[in-house]
CSV table of C-alpha atoms in Angstrom, one decimal:
chain,number,residue,atom,x,y,z
A,1,MET,CA,80.0,176.0,34.1
A,2,GLN,CA,81.9,173.8,31.5
A,3,ARG,CA,83.1,171.5,34.4
A,4,ILE,CA,79.3,171.1,35.6
A,5,LEU,CA,78.2,170.1,32.1
A,6,PHE,CA,81.1,167.6,31.7
A,7,SER,CA,80.1,166.1,35.1
A,8,ILE,CA,76.5,165.9,34.1
A,9,ALA,CA,77.3,164.3,30.7
A,10,LEU,CA,79.7,161.8,32.2
A,11,ALA,CA,77.1,160.8,34.9
A,12,GLY,CA,74.6,160.3,32.1
A,13,CYS,CA,77.0,158.0,30.2
A,14,ILE,CA,77.7,155.9,33.3
A,15,LEU,CA,73.9,155.4,33.6
A,16,VAL,CA,73.7,154.1,30.0
A,17,SER,CA,74.8,150.5,29.6
A,18,GLY,CA,77.8,150.1,27.3
A,19,CYS,CA,78.4,153.9,27.1
A,20,ALA,CA,81.9,155.0,27.5
A,21,PRO,CA,83.9,158.3,27.1
A,22,GLN,CA,84.8,158.9,23.5
A,23,SER,CA,88.4,159.2,24.5
A,24,GLU,CA,88.4,155.5,25.5
A,25,LYS,CA,90.5,153.5,23.1
A,26,LYS,CA,89.0,150.3,21.8
A,27,PRO,CA,91.1,147.2,22.6
A,28,LEU,CA,93.0,145.7,19.7
A,29,VAL,CA,92.7,142.0,18.9
A,30,GLY,CA,94.1,139.9,16.2
A,31,PHE,CA,92.7,137.2,14.0
A,32,ILE,CA,95.4,135.4,12.0
A,33,THR,CA,94.6,132.7,9.4
A,34,ASN,CA,96.7,130.0,7.7
A,35,GLY,CA,96.6,131.6,4.2
A,36,ILE,CA,94.4,133.3,1.8
A,37,ALA,CA,91.3,131.6,0.7
A,38,SER,CA,87.5,132.1,0.1
A,39,PHE,CA,86.9,130.3,3.4
A,40,TRP,CA,88.8,133.1,5.2
A,41,VAL,CA,86.9,135.9,3.5
A,42,ILE,CA,83.8,134.6,5.2
A,43,ALA,CA,85.6,134.4,8.5
A,44,ASP,CA,86.8,138.0,8.1
A,45,LYS,CA,83.1,139.0,7.8
A,46,GLY,CA,82.2,137.3,11.1
A,47,ALA,CA,85.3,138.8,12.9
A,48,ARG,CA,84.4,142.3,11.7
A,49,ASP,CA,80.8,141.9,12.7
A,50,ALA,CA,81.8,140.8,16.2
A,51,ALA,CA,84.3,143.7,16.5
A,52,GLU,CA,81.6,146.3,15.8
A,53,GLU,CA,79.1,144.5,18.2
A,54,PHE,CA,81.5,144.1,21.1
A,55,GLY,CA,83.4,147.3,20.8
A,56,VAL,CA,86.9,146.2,19.8
A,57,GLU,CA,89.3,146.9,16.8
A,58,VAL,CA,90.1,143.7,15.0
A,59,GLU,CA,93.1,143.2,12.7
A,60,VAL,CA,92.5,140.3,10.3
A,61,MET,CA,95.7,138.9,8.9
A,62,MET,CA,96.1,136.3,6.1
A,63,PRO,CA,99.6,135.1,5.4
A,64,SER,CA,100.1,135.4,1.7
A,65,ASP,CA,102.9,132.8,1.5
A,66,GLY,CA,101.1,130.6,4.0
A,67,THR,CA,104.2,130.0,6.1
A,68,ALA,CA,104.9,129.9,9.8
A,69,ALA,CA,107.5,132.7,9.3
A,70,ASP,CA,104.8,134.9,7.9
A,71,GLN,CA,102.6,134.1,10.9
A,72,ARG,CA,105.5,135.1,13.2
A,73,ARG,CA,105.8,138.5,11.6
A,74,MET,CA,102.2,139.0,12.0
A,75,VAL,CA,102.1,138.1,15.6
A,76,GLN,CA,105.1,140.3,16.4
A,77,ASP,CA,103.5,143.2,14.6
A,78,LEU,CA,100.3,142.8,16.7
A,79,LEU,CA,102.1,142.5,19.9
A,80,ALA,CA,104.2,145.5,19.2
A,81,ARG,CA,101.0,147.4,18.7
A,82,GLY,CA,99.7,146.3,22.0
A,83,ALA,CA,97.1,143.7,21.0
A,84,GLY,CA,95.3,142.4,24.0
A,85,GLY,CA,94.5,139.0,22.4
A,86,ILE,CA,95.3,137.0,19.3
A,87,ALA,CA,93.3,134.2,17.6
A,88,ILE,CA,95.5,132.0,15.5
A,89,THR,CA,95.3,128.9,13.2
A,90,PRO,CA,98.7,127.4,14.0
A,91,LEU,CA,100.4,126.2,10.8
A,92,ASP,CA,102.9,123.8,12.5
A,93,PRO,CA,102.0,123.5,16.2
A,94,ALA,CA,104.8,121.2,17.0
A,95,ASN,CA,107.4,123.7,15.9
A,96,GLN,CA,105.5,126.9,16.8
A,97,MET,CA,105.4,126.4,20.5
A,98,GLY,CA,107.8,129.2,21.1
A,99,LEU,CA,105.6,131.6,19.2
A,100,LEU,CA,102.5,130.4,20.8
A,101,SER,CA,104.1,130.9,24.3
A,102,GLU,CA,105.3,134.4,23.3
A,103,ILE,CA,101.6,135.3,22.5
A,104,ALA,CA,100.3,133.7,25.7
A,105,GLN,CA,102.9,135.6,27.9
A,106,ASN,CA,102.0,138.9,26.3
A,107,ALA,CA,98.2,138.6,25.4
A,108,HIS,CA,95.3,136.3,25.4
A,109,LEU,CA,95.9,133.3,23.0
A,110,ILE,CA,93.1,131.3,21.5
A,111,THR,CA,93.3,128.9,18.5
A,112,HIS,CA,90.6,128.6,15.7
A,113,ASP,CA,90.1,126.2,12.9
A,114,SER,CA,93.2,124.1,13.9
A,115,ASP,CA,94.2,123.5,17.4
A,116,ALA,CA,97.5,123.4,19.3
A,117,PRO,CA,96.3,121.6,22.5
A,118,GLU,CA,99.8,121.4,24.0
A,119,SER,CA,100.1,125.2,24.0
A,120,ALA,CA,98.9,127.7,26.6
A,121,ARG,CA,95.9,128.6,24.4
A,122,LEU,CA,92.9,129.5,26.5
A,123,VAL,CA,90.3,127.9,24.2
A,124,TYR,CA,90.0,126.2,20.7
A,125,ILE,CA,87.2,127.5,18.5
A,126,GLY,CA,86.2,125.2,15.7
A,127,MET,CA,85.0,121.7,14.8
A,128,ASP,CA,86.1,118.2,15.6
A,129,ASN,CA,88.4,117.7,12.6
A,130,TYR,CA,88.6,113.9,13.0
A,131,GLU,CA,84.9,113.5,13.0
A,132,ALA,CA,84.6,115.8,10.0
A,133,GLY,CA,87.0,113.6,8.2
A,134,ARG,CA,84.9,110.6,9.0
A,135,MET,CA,81.9,112.5,7.7
A,136,CYS,CA,83.8,113.2,4.4
A,137,GLY,CA,84.6,109.4,4.2
A,138,ARG,CA,80.7,108.6,4.7
A,139,LEU,CA,80.0,111.0,1.9
A,140,LEU,CA,82.3,109.0,-0.4
A,141,LYS,CA,80.8,105.7,0.8
A,142,ARG,CA,77.4,106.9,-0.3
A,143,ALA,CA,78.5,108.2,-3.5
A,144,MET,CA,80.6,105.1,-4.4
A,145,PRO,CA,79.0,102.2,-2.4
A,146,GLY,CA,80.8,99.5,-4.3
A,147,GLY,CA,84.3,100.8,-3.3
A,148,GLY,CA,87.3,101.7,-5.4
A,149,THR,CA,90.7,103.5,-5.4
A,150,VAL,CA,91.1,106.9,-3.8
A,151,VAL,CA,93.7,109.6,-3.7
A,152,LEU,CA,93.5,112.3,-0.9
A,153,PHE,CA,94.7,116.0,-1.3
A,154,VAL,CA,95.6,118.2,1.5
A,155,GLY,CA,97.4,121.5,2.0
A,156,ARG,CA,99.9,120.4,4.8
A,157,ALA,CA,101.0,117.5,6.7
A,158,GLY,CA,101.8,118.3,10.4
A,159,GLN,CA,98.9,120.9,10.7
A,160,LEU,CA,96.7,119.3,13.2
A,161,ASN,CA,93.3,119.9,11.4
A,162,ALA,CA,94.9,118.5,8.3
A,163,ASP,CA,96.2,115.4,9.9
A,164,LEU,CA,92.8,114.7,11.8
A,165,ARG,CA,90.7,115.2,8.6
A,166,ARG,CA,93.0,112.9,6.6
A,167,GLN,CA,92.9,110.2,9.3
A,168,GLY,CA,89.2,110.5,9.7
A,169,VAL,CA,88.6,109.8,6.0
A,170,ILE,CA,90.9,106.8,6.1
A,171,ASP,CA,89.5,105.3,9.2
A,172,GLU,CA,86.0,105.6,7.9
A,173,LEU,CA,86.8,104.0,4.5
A,174,MET,CA,88.7,101.2,6.3
A,175,ASP,CA,85.8,100.7,8.7
A,176,ARG,CA,88.1,101.2,11.7
A,177,SER,CA,87.2,102.0,15.2
A,178,ILE,CA,87.1,105.6,16.3
A,179,ASP,CA,90.6,106.8,17.4
A,180,ASN,CA,91.7,110.4,16.9
A,181,THR,CA,95.2,109.5,18.0
A,182,ARG,CA,95.8,107.0,15.1
A,183,ARG,CA,98.2,108.3,12.4
A,184,ASP,CA,98.9,106.5,9.2
A,185,PRO,CA,102.1,107.7,7.4
A,186,VAL,CA,101.4,110.3,4.7
A,187,ASP,CA,103.1,108.2,2.1
A,188,ALA,CA,101.2,105.1,3.0
A,189,HIS,CA,99.3,102.9,0.6
A,190,ILE,CA,96.3,101.6,2.6
A,191,GLU,CA,94.1,98.8,1.4
A,192,GLY,CA,90.7,97.8,3.0
A,193,ALA,CA,87.9,95.5,2.2
A,194,ARG,CA,86.3,97.8,-0.3
A,195,TYR,CA,88.4,100.9,-0.6
A,196,THR,CA,92.1,101.6,-1.3
A,197,VAL,CA,93.9,104.8,-0.5
A,198,LEU,CA,96.6,104.9,-3.1
A,199,ASP,CA,98.2,108.1,-2.2
A,200,THR,CA,98.0,111.3,-0.2
A,201,ARG,CA,99.2,114.5,-2.1
A,202,VAL,CA,100.5,117.5,-0.1
A,203,ASP,CA,100.6,121.0,-1.8
A,204,GLN,CA,101.8,123.3,0.9
A,205,PHE,CA,98.9,125.7,0.3
A,206,ASP,CA,100.0,126.4,-3.2
A,207,PHE,CA,97.1,126.4,-5.6
A,208,ALA,CA,99.1,125.8,-8.8
A,209,ARG,CA,100.9,122.9,-7.1
A,210,ALA,CA,97.5,121.6,-6.0
A,211,LYS,CA,96.2,121.4,-9.5
A,212,ALA,CA,99.4,119.9,-10.7
A,213,GLN,CA,99.1,117.2,-8.0
A,214,ALA,CA,95.6,116.4,-9.2
A,215,GLU,CA,96.8,116.2,-12.8
A,216,ASP,CA,99.7,113.9,-11.9
A,217,ALA,CA,97.3,111.6,-9.9
A,218,LEU,CA,95.0,111.3,-12.9
A,219,ALA,CA,97.9,110.5,-15.1
A,220,ARG,CA,99.6,108.1,-12.8
A,221,TYR,CA,96.4,106.2,-11.8
A,222,PRO,CA,94.4,106.0,-15.1
A,223,ASP,CA,91.7,103.9,-13.5
A,224,LEU,CA,91.3,106.1,-10.3
A,225,ASP,CA,87.8,106.1,-8.9
A,226,ALA,CA,87.8,108.9,-6.4
A,227,MET,CA,89.5,112.1,-5.4
A,228,VAL,CA,89.0,113.8,-2.0
A,229,GLY,CA,90.1,117.4,-1.3
A,230,LEU,CA,90.6,118.4,2.4
A,231,PHE,CA,91.2,122.1,2.1
A,232,VAL,CA,88.9,124.6,0.7
A,233,TYR,CA,90.8,125.1,-2.6
A,234,ASN,CA,91.6,121.4,-3.1
A,235,PRO,CA,88.2,120.3,-4.7
A,236,VAL,CA,88.3,123.3,-6.9
A,237,GLN,CA,91.6,122.4,-8.4
A,238,ILE,CA,90.5,118.7,-8.5
A,239,LEU,CA,87.4,119.6,-10.4
A,240,GLU,CA,89.4,121.6,-13.0
A,241,ALA,CA,92.0,118.8,-13.4
A,242,VAL,CA,89.2,116.2,-13.9
A,243,ARG,CA,87.3,118.4,-16.4
A,244,GLU,CA,90.4,119.0,-18.4
A,245,ALA,CA,91.2,115.2,-18.5
A,246,GLY,CA,87.7,114.6,-19.8
A,247,LYS,CA,86.7,112.5,-16.8
A,248,LEU,CA,83.8,114.3,-15.3
A,249,GLY,CA,81.3,111.6,-14.2
A,250,GLN,CA,84.0,108.9,-14.2
A,251,VAL,CA,85.9,110.2,-11.2
A,252,THR,CA,83.9,110.8,-7.9
A,253,ILE,CA,84.9,114.0,-6.3
A,254,VAL,CA,84.3,114.8,-2.6
A,255,GLY,CA,85.4,118.1,-1.1
A,256,PHE,CA,85.7,120.2,2.1
A,257,ASP,CA,84.5,123.7,2.8
A,258,GLU,CA,82.0,126.0,1.0
A,259,ASP,CA,83.9,127.5,-2.0
A,260,ASP,CA,81.1,128.7,-4.5
A,261,VAL,CA,82.6,126.8,-7.4
A,262,VAL,CA,82.3,123.6,-5.3
A,263,LEU,CA,78.7,124.5,-4.3
A,264,GLN,CA,77.9,125.1,-8.0
A,265,ALA,CA,79.5,121.8,-9.0
A,266,ILE,CA,77.5,119.9,-6.4
A,267,GLN,CA,74.3,121.5,-7.7
A,268,GLU,CA,75.2,120.4,-11.2
A,269,GLY,CA,76.2,116.9,-10.0
A,270,THR,CA,79.8,117.0,-10.9
A,271,ILE,CA,80.9,116.9,-7.2
A,272,ALA,CA,79.2,114.4,-4.9
A,273,GLY,CA,79.3,116.5,-1.8
A,274,THR,CA,81.3,118.6,0.7
A,275,VAL,CA,81.8,118.8,4.4
A,276,VAL,CA,81.3,122.4,5.5
A,277,GLN,CA,82.4,124.4,8.5
A,278,ASN,CA,81.2,127.7,9.6
A,279,PRO,CA,84.0,130.2,9.0
A,280,TYR,CA,81.8,133.1,9.9
A,281,ARG,CA,81.3,131.7,13.3
A,282,TYR,CA,85.0,131.1,13.7
A,283,GLY,CA,85.6,134.8,13.1
A,284,TYR,CA,82.7,136.0,15.2
A,285,GLU,CA,83.4,133.7,18.1
A,286,SER,CA,87.0,134.5,18.2
A,287,VAL,CA,86.5,138.2,18.4
A,288,ARG,CA,83.7,137.8,20.9
A,289,VAL,CA,85.8,135.8,23.3
A,290,LEU,CA,88.8,138.0,22.8
A,291,ALA,CA,86.7,141.1,23.4
A,292,ALA,CA,85.4,139.7,26.7
A,293,LEU,CA,88.9,138.7,27.9
A,294,ALA,CA,90.3,142.1,27.0
A,295,ARG,CA,87.8,143.5,29.6
A,296,GLY,CA,88.5,140.9,32.3
A,297,ASP,CA,85.5,138.7,31.7
A,298,ARG,CA,86.7,135.0,31.8
A,299,SER,CA,83.2,133.6,31.8
A,300,VAL,CA,83.4,133.1,28.0
A,301,LEU,CA,85.9,130.3,28.6
A,302,PRO,CA,84.2,126.8,28.7
A,303,GLU,CA,85.7,124.4,31.2
A,304,ASN,CA,86.7,121.9,28.4
A,305,GLN,CA,88.5,124.7,26.5
A,306,PHE,CA,86.6,123.9,23.4
A,307,ILE,CA,83.9,126.0,21.6
A,308,ASP,CA,82.4,123.5,19.2
A,309,ILE,CA,81.0,124.7,15.9
A,310,PRO,CA,79.9,121.4,14.3
A,311,ALA,CA,80.5,120.5,10.6
A,312,ARG,CA,77.8,119.7,8.3
A,313,THR,CA,77.5,117.8,4.9
A,314,VAL,CA,76.2,119.4,1.7
A,315,THR,CA,74.9,117.4,-1.2
A,316,GLN,CA,72.7,117.9,-4.1
A,317,ILE,CA,69.7,117.6,-1.8
A,318,ASN,CA,70.5,120.7,0.4
A,319,VAL,CA,73.0,122.7,-1.6
A,320,VAL,CA,70.4,125.4,-2.8
A,321,ALA,CA,69.2,126.0,0.7
A,322,PHE,CA,72.8,126.2,2.0
A,323,ARG,CA,73.9,128.6,-0.7
A,324,GLU,CA,71.0,130.9,0.2
A,325,GLU,CA,71.9,130.6,3.9
A,326,LEU,CA,75.5,131.5,3.2
A,327,LYS,CA,74.6,134.5,1.1
A,328,ALA,CA,72.2,135.9,3.9
A,329,LEU,CA,75.0,135.2,6.5
A,330,ILE,CA,77.5,137.4,4.7
A,331,GLY,CA,75.0,140.0,3.4
A,332,GLU,CA,75.0,139.3,-0.2
């Protein structure tokens, strides 16, 4: 009798779409970031929402020291636990090819936020970082049309998204043609018709160092006109340094990403604007794709191996509406 009842229950389960025996274990997938930041808190929400919707277990990992070694430990932990897929933001793609190959040989590999196009990754999920950099440059042009001196701030050199954003800003300010393969040296002093990039400061994802870099730039260049922060925490640290130096309103600040401190400053008029991504979609789409791949569905992979999640600009004109949109997205 018990066998008959089990057979009836199992037959009923088969007839219901998405139903599976309770003993079936959910596939495990990993979502690895390049550090800990408010940006990734939003991505975490997207990843977990997708995990619930698509029936997988997701492990979101944020390297506390923001190093490639930390990412390696996370990858090895996930692979040891039988993860069927890993979405990762490569910190140093040129020197992480061995790690990326290890993932690809043992699980489905995708990249998000920053790409490693020479690797065996199946798809990159994110924005066009070069174009986003040019958008950032256009924001600065609108805020400071007469031109001036600029210092750029970024977390890492060598990380593809950082390099592309920086180059996009420079090319836009110098009125150059579009070329995402161009690279100005990190220590370059670059003069154009209206704008001069005095310096690029790299902080290695160290928040205290990021603020110290901003303070030093203000001291070294007392007539500095603008500061551009290309990682989520950079404009926050720049704002604090400018405020403490008594130069709010004198130094134009343009940022990246949607930290709430930055959005509030835009609303108040102390930051000119920011280029925002959609970290929620990075998390959501990464897990959606990995969930499908775990079940043998490769139709989620586009032919060009790129799932584009376009960047947007936020200024005082649309910041209130954007903040409300963001709160609704993450359920606040």
